[in-house]
XYZ file of C-alpha atoms in Angstrom:
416
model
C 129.793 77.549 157.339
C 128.236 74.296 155.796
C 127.871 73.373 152.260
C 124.257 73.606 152.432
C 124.604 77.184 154.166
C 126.834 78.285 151.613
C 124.777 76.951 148.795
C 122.032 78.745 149.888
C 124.241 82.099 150.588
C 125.243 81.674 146.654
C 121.279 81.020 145.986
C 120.279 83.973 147.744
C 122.884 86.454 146.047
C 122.604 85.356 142.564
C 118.153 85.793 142.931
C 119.171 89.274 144.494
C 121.307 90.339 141.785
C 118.917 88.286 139.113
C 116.089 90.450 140.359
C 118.435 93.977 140.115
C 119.647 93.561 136.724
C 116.050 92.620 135.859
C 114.784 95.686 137.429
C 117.245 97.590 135.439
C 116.619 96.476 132.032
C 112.770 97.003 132.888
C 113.655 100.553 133.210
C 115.435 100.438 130.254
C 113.213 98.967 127.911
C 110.234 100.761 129.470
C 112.417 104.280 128.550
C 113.190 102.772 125.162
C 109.428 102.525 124.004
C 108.237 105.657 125.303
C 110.956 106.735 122.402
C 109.938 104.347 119.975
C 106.412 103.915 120.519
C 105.284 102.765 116.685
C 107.176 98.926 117.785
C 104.576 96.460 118.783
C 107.184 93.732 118.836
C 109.007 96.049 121.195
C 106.679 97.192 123.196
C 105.728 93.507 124.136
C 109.676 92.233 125.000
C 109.334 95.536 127.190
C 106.338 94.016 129.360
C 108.136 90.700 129.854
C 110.914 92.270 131.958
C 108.387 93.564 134.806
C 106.591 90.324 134.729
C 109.764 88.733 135.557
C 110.789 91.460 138.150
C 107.208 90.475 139.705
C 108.517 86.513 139.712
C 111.871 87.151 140.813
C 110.830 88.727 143.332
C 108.217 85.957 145.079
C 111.660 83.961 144.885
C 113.640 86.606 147.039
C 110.786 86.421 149.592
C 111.554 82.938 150.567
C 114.895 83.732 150.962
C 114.233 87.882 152.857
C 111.065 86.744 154.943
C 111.146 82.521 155.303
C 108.731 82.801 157.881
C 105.797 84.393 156.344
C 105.682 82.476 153.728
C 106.752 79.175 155.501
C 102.698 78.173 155.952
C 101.139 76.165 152.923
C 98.919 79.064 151.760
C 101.257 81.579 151.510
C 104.391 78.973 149.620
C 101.570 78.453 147.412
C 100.906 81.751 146.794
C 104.286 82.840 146.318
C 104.813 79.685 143.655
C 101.427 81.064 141.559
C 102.923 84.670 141.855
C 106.502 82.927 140.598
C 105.106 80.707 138.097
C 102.453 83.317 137.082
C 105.476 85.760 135.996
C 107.665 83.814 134.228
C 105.356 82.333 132.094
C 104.002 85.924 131.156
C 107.927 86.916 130.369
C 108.164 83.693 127.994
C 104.476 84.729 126.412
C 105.578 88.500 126.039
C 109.334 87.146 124.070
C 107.438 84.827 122.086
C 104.475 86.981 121.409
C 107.411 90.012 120.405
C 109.146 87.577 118.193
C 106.050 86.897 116.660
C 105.206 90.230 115.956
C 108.576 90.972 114.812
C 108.526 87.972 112.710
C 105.082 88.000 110.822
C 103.089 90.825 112.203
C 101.612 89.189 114.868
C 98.836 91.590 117.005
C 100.599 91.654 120.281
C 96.625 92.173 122.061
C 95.435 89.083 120.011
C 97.989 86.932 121.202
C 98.143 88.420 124.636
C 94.529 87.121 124.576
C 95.515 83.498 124.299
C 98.637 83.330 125.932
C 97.784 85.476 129.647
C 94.930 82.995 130.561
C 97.061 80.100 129.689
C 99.665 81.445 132.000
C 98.048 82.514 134.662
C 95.887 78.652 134.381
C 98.901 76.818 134.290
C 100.230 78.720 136.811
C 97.656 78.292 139.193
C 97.648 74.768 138.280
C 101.538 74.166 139.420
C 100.912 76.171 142.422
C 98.040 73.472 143.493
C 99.832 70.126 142.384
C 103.306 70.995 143.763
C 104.969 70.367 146.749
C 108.803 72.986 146.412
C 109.719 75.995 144.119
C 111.845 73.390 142.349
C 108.878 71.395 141.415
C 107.462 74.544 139.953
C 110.536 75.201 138.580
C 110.138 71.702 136.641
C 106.621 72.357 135.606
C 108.036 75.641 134.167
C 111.320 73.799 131.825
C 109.109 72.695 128.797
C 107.033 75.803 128.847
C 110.021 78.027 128.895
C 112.470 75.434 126.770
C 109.826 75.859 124.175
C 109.189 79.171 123.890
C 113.133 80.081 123.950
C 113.496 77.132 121.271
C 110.338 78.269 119.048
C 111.903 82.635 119.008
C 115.222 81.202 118.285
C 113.667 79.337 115.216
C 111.733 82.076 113.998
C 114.816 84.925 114.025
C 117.212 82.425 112.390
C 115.029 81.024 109.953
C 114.356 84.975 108.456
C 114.984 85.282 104.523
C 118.280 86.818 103.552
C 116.723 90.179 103.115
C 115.655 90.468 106.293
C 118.190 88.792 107.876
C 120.357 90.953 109.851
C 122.871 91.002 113.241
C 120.442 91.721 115.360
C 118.295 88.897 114.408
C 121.009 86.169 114.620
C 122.327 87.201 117.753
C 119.163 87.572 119.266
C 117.858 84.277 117.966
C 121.188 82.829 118.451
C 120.821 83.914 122.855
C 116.825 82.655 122.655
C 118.396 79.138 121.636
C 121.082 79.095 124.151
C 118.346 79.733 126.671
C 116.187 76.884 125.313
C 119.011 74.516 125.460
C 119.868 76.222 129.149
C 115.838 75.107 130.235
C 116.769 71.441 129.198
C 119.725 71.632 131.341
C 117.361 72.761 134.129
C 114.788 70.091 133.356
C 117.532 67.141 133.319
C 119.108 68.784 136.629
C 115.858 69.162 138.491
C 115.037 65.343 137.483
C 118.005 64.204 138.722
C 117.525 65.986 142.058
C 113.963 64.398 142.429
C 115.063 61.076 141.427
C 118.061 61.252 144.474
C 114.803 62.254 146.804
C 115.836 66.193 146.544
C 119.491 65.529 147.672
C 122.331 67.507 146.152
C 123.264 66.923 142.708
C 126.629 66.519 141.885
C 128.879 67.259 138.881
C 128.278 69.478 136.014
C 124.313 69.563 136.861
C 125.170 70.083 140.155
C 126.870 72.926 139.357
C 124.068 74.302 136.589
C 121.403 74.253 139.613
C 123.568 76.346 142.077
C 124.633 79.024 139.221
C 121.021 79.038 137.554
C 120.912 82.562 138.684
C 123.673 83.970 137.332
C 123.338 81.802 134.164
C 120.037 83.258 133.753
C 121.070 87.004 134.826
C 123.913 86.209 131.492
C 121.357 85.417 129.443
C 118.934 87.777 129.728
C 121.470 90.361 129.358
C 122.727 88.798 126.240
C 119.011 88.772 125.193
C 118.510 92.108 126.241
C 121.188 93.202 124.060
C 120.270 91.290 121.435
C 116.464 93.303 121.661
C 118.147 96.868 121.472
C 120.449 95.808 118.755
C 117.194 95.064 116.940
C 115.351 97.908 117.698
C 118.712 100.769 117.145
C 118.810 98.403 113.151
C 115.008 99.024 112.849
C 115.166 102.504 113.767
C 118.274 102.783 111.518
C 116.506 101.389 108.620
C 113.424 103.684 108.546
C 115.905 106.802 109.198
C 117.518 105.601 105.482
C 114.279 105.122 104.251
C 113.349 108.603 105.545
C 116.483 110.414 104.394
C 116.231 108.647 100.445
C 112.783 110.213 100.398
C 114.337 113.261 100.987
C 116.802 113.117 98.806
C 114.007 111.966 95.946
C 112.055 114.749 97.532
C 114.973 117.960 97.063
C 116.030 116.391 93.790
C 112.070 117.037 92.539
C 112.608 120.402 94.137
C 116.213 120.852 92.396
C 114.539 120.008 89.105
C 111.738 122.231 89.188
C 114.312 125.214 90.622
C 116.013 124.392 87.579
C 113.544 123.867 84.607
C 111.413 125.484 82.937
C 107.818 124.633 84.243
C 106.252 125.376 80.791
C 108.825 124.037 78.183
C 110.871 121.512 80.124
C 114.657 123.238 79.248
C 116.284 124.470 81.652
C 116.078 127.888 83.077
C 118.564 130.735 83.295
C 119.134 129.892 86.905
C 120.635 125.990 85.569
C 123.026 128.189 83.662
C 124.496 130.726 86.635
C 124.807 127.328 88.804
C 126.621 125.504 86.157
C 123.944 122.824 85.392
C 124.618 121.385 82.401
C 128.100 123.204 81.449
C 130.516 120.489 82.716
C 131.176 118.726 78.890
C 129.652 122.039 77.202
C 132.993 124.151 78.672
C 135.431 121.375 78.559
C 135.674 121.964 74.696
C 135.248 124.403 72.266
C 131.889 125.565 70.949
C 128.729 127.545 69.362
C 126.496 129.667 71.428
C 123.150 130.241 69.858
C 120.803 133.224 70.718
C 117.026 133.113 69.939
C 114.709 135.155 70.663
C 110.830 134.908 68.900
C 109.510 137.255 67.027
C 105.713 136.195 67.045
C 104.934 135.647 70.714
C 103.448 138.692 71.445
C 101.437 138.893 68.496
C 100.000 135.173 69.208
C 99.375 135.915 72.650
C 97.203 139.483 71.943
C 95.250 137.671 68.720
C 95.061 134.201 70.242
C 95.638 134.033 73.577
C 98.380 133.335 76.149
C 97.247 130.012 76.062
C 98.208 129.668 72.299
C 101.581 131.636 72.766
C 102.592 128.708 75.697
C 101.754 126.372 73.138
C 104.078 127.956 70.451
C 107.077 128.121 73.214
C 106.466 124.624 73.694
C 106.588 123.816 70.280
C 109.702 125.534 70.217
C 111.463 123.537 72.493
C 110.190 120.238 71.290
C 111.453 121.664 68.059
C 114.781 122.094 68.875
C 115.188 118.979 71.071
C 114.488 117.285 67.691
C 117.489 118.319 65.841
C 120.161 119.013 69.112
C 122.286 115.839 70.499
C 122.168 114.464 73.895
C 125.373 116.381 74.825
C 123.739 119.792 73.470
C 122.024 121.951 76.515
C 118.535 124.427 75.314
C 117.671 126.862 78.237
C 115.112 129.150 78.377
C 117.045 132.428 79.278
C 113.825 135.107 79.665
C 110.606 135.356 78.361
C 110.599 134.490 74.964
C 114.731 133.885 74.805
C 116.226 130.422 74.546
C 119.862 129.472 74.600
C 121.267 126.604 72.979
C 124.804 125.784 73.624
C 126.642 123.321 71.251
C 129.829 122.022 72.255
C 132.484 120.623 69.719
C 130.331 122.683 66.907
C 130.862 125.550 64.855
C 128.353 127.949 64.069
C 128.736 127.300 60.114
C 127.540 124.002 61.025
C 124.492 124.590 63.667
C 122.898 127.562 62.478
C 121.910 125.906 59.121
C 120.455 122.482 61.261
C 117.963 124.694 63.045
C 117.030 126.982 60.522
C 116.032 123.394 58.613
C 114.751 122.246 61.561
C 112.786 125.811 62.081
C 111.523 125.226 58.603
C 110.410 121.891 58.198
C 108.382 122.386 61.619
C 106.230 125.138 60.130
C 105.475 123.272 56.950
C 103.998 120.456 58.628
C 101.703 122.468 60.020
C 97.601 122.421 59.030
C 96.619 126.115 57.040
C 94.360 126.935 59.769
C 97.048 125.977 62.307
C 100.316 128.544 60.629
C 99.131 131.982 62.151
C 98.801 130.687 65.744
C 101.864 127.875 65.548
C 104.144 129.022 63.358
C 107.500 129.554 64.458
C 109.264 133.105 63.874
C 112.936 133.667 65.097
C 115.658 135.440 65.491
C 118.887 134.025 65.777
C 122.245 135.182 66.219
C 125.272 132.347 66.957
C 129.316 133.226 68.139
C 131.887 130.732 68.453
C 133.730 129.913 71.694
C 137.256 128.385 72.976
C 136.334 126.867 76.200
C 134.284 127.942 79.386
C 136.313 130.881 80.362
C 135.143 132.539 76.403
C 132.014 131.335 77.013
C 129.946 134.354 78.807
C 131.318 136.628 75.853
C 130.067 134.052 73.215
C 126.918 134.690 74.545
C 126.913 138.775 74.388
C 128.353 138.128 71.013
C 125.855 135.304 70.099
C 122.960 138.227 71.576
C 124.289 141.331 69.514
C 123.941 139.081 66.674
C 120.169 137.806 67.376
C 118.986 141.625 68.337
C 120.696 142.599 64.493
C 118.837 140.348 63.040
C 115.321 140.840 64.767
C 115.770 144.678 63.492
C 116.919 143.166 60.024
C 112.896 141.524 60.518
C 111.210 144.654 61.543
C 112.161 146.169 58.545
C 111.569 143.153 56.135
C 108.108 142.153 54.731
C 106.746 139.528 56.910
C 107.366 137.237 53.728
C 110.510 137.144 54.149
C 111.447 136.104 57.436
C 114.054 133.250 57.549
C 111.867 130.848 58.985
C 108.390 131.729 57.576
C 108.258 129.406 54.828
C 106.099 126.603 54.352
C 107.683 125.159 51.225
């Protein structure tokens, strides 16, 4: 077998399985937007790879069927059909990148760049004489492109930066710099009157095939590795929304919608008890003793007010490391840990007072605040449920001791 028959042997085989592998990552990417349909940038990389089947395989005809398309017409038809394709792959990676890049409309640039390469195109199929002529024509168009994506992915901000984008922008300029070694190869071989080239050129025009099969892969690879980090990112974004979402659920499972404190379910699920059971404590009982009577005179609108008022009441005079839960309908507990009941009740009662002389006359018989309180001491969180019925046998004594007392002289009546 001669040189040139083995050349052309090597030729054939690396456009054959150029053309497979570009078949396959057609498939591929065609599969992989039908799942992620919402990527423009995507979605036009994914129409490059067919264009490029559609090229490749004008090439394989010269080499399957020589003599059909050994007349002038028909070579020229199969260079258009070549040319036509490859510049439509280039348009569709540069019009992705673009996209990908700055938000490019993939339709608006498709509308300037598919008439340009179909024109030039037809153009190299009229002026030239060999595929490797219109293989020339095609270097700057393709060196370009390749250069101009490779650019635009390494030249992202840090933010956006990622490994996707630098390996895929790192392939597009190996490609660009892979079309100049074409261009200077081709060159040569016109300049020897289309005789072999030797050496390292030489070498770059026999293996262009599987050079390019290398790099499209790499590319290829590059594209998913993009699309699996974009996918990736909006599946974090989705899952933090969900966690901002279930702990707005969490909060209102476990607060009081009217007052704010938390509710008595906080308490069974240990919200809250962490630093109030690490150390000893005061439980505190209250229970209202005007509610009822505000909401049948004044409304129920007037008795949420008051149970508001409460709680805004008793935030003013707890610390941050004291926990108020509303534990029924007109029950609060207040837990104070490190605190002993000599010292809390007192604050409260103060606190109870000074609210109701700040209010306006007309304001005392629909605002003012009437309790009952009852307080126990506890040694740490395994006393602590017994504080409570301790701290609740206490409040109910006292709201009798009220029933029975002129309304006068309830605790926290007075307006000073």
């Amino acid at each position: 077998m001669t040189d040139p028959a083995i050349g052309g042997l090597i030729s054939f085989l690396g456009a054959l399985t150029q053309g497979g592998g570009t078949v396959l990552l057609a498939g591929l990417f065609a599969v992989l937007t039908r799942a992620n349909p919402r990527r423009p940038y995507f979605r036009l990389w994914a129409l490059g790879w067919p264009a490029l089947a559609v090229a490749l395989t004008a090439v394989l005809a010269f080499y399957v069927t020589p003599e059909r398309v050994s007349g002038p017409l028909a070579a020229r038809v199969a260079d258009g059909v070549y040319q036509a394709g490859k510049l439509l792959f280039f348009a569709c990676l540069l019009g992705g990148t673009l996209s990908y890049v700055a938000g490019t409309q993939p339709r608006r640039f498709l509308r300037l760049a598919a008439p340009f390469a179909l024109g030039y195109a037809l153009l190299s199929a009229l002026v030239t004489v060999s595929l490797n002529t219109v293989v020339l024509m095609q270097t700057p168009v393709a060196a370009a492109a390749c250069a101009l994506c490779g650019a635009l992915l390494l030249r992202l901000p840090p933010s956006r930066s990622t490994l996707g984008s630098r390996a895929t922008g790192a392939v597009f300029c190996a490609m660009a710099v892979l079309w100049a070694g074409y261009a200077a190869g081709y060159l040569t071989a016109m300049r020897a009157g289309l005789h072999p080239v030797d050496g390292p050129l030489g070498l770059l025009l026999q293996y262009n095939s599987y050079l390019d099969l290398l790099a499209q892969m790499l590319l290829a690879f590059g594209m998913v590795l993009l699309l699996m980090e974009d996918a990736r990112r909006e599946a974090d974004d989705a899952r933090a929304q969900l966690s901002v979402s279930h702990d707005r659920l969490l909060r209102v499972a476990l607060h009081d919608s009217l007052t704010g404190a938390l509710n008595r379910r906080a308490y069974e699920e240990g919200v809250g008890l962490d630093a109030v059971g690490a150390r000893f404590g005061t439980a505190v009982m209250l229970d209202m003793d005007n509610l009822k009577t505000v909401n049948d005179v004044h409304g129920h609108g007037a008795g949420d007010e008051l149970l508001r008022r409460l709680v805004q009441t008793l935030r003013g005079c707890i610390r941050p490391l004291d926990r108020v839960y509303r534990w029924g309908g007109d029950e609060f507990l207040l837990l104070f840990p490190a605190a002993l009941p000599a010292d809390v009740v007192p604050r409260i009662r103060e606190a109870l007072v000074d609210a109701n002389r700040q209010l306006a006359p007309e304001d005392r018989g629909r605002l003012q605040l009437l309790l009952s309180m009852g307080a126990a001491d506890y040694s740490g969180a395994e006393d602590l449920p017994a504080a409570i019925a301790r701290a609740d046998a206490a409040m109910y004594r006292e709201k009798s001791a009220h029933r029975s007392a002129r309304p006068a002289q309830h605790p926290a009546s007075a307006a000073g």
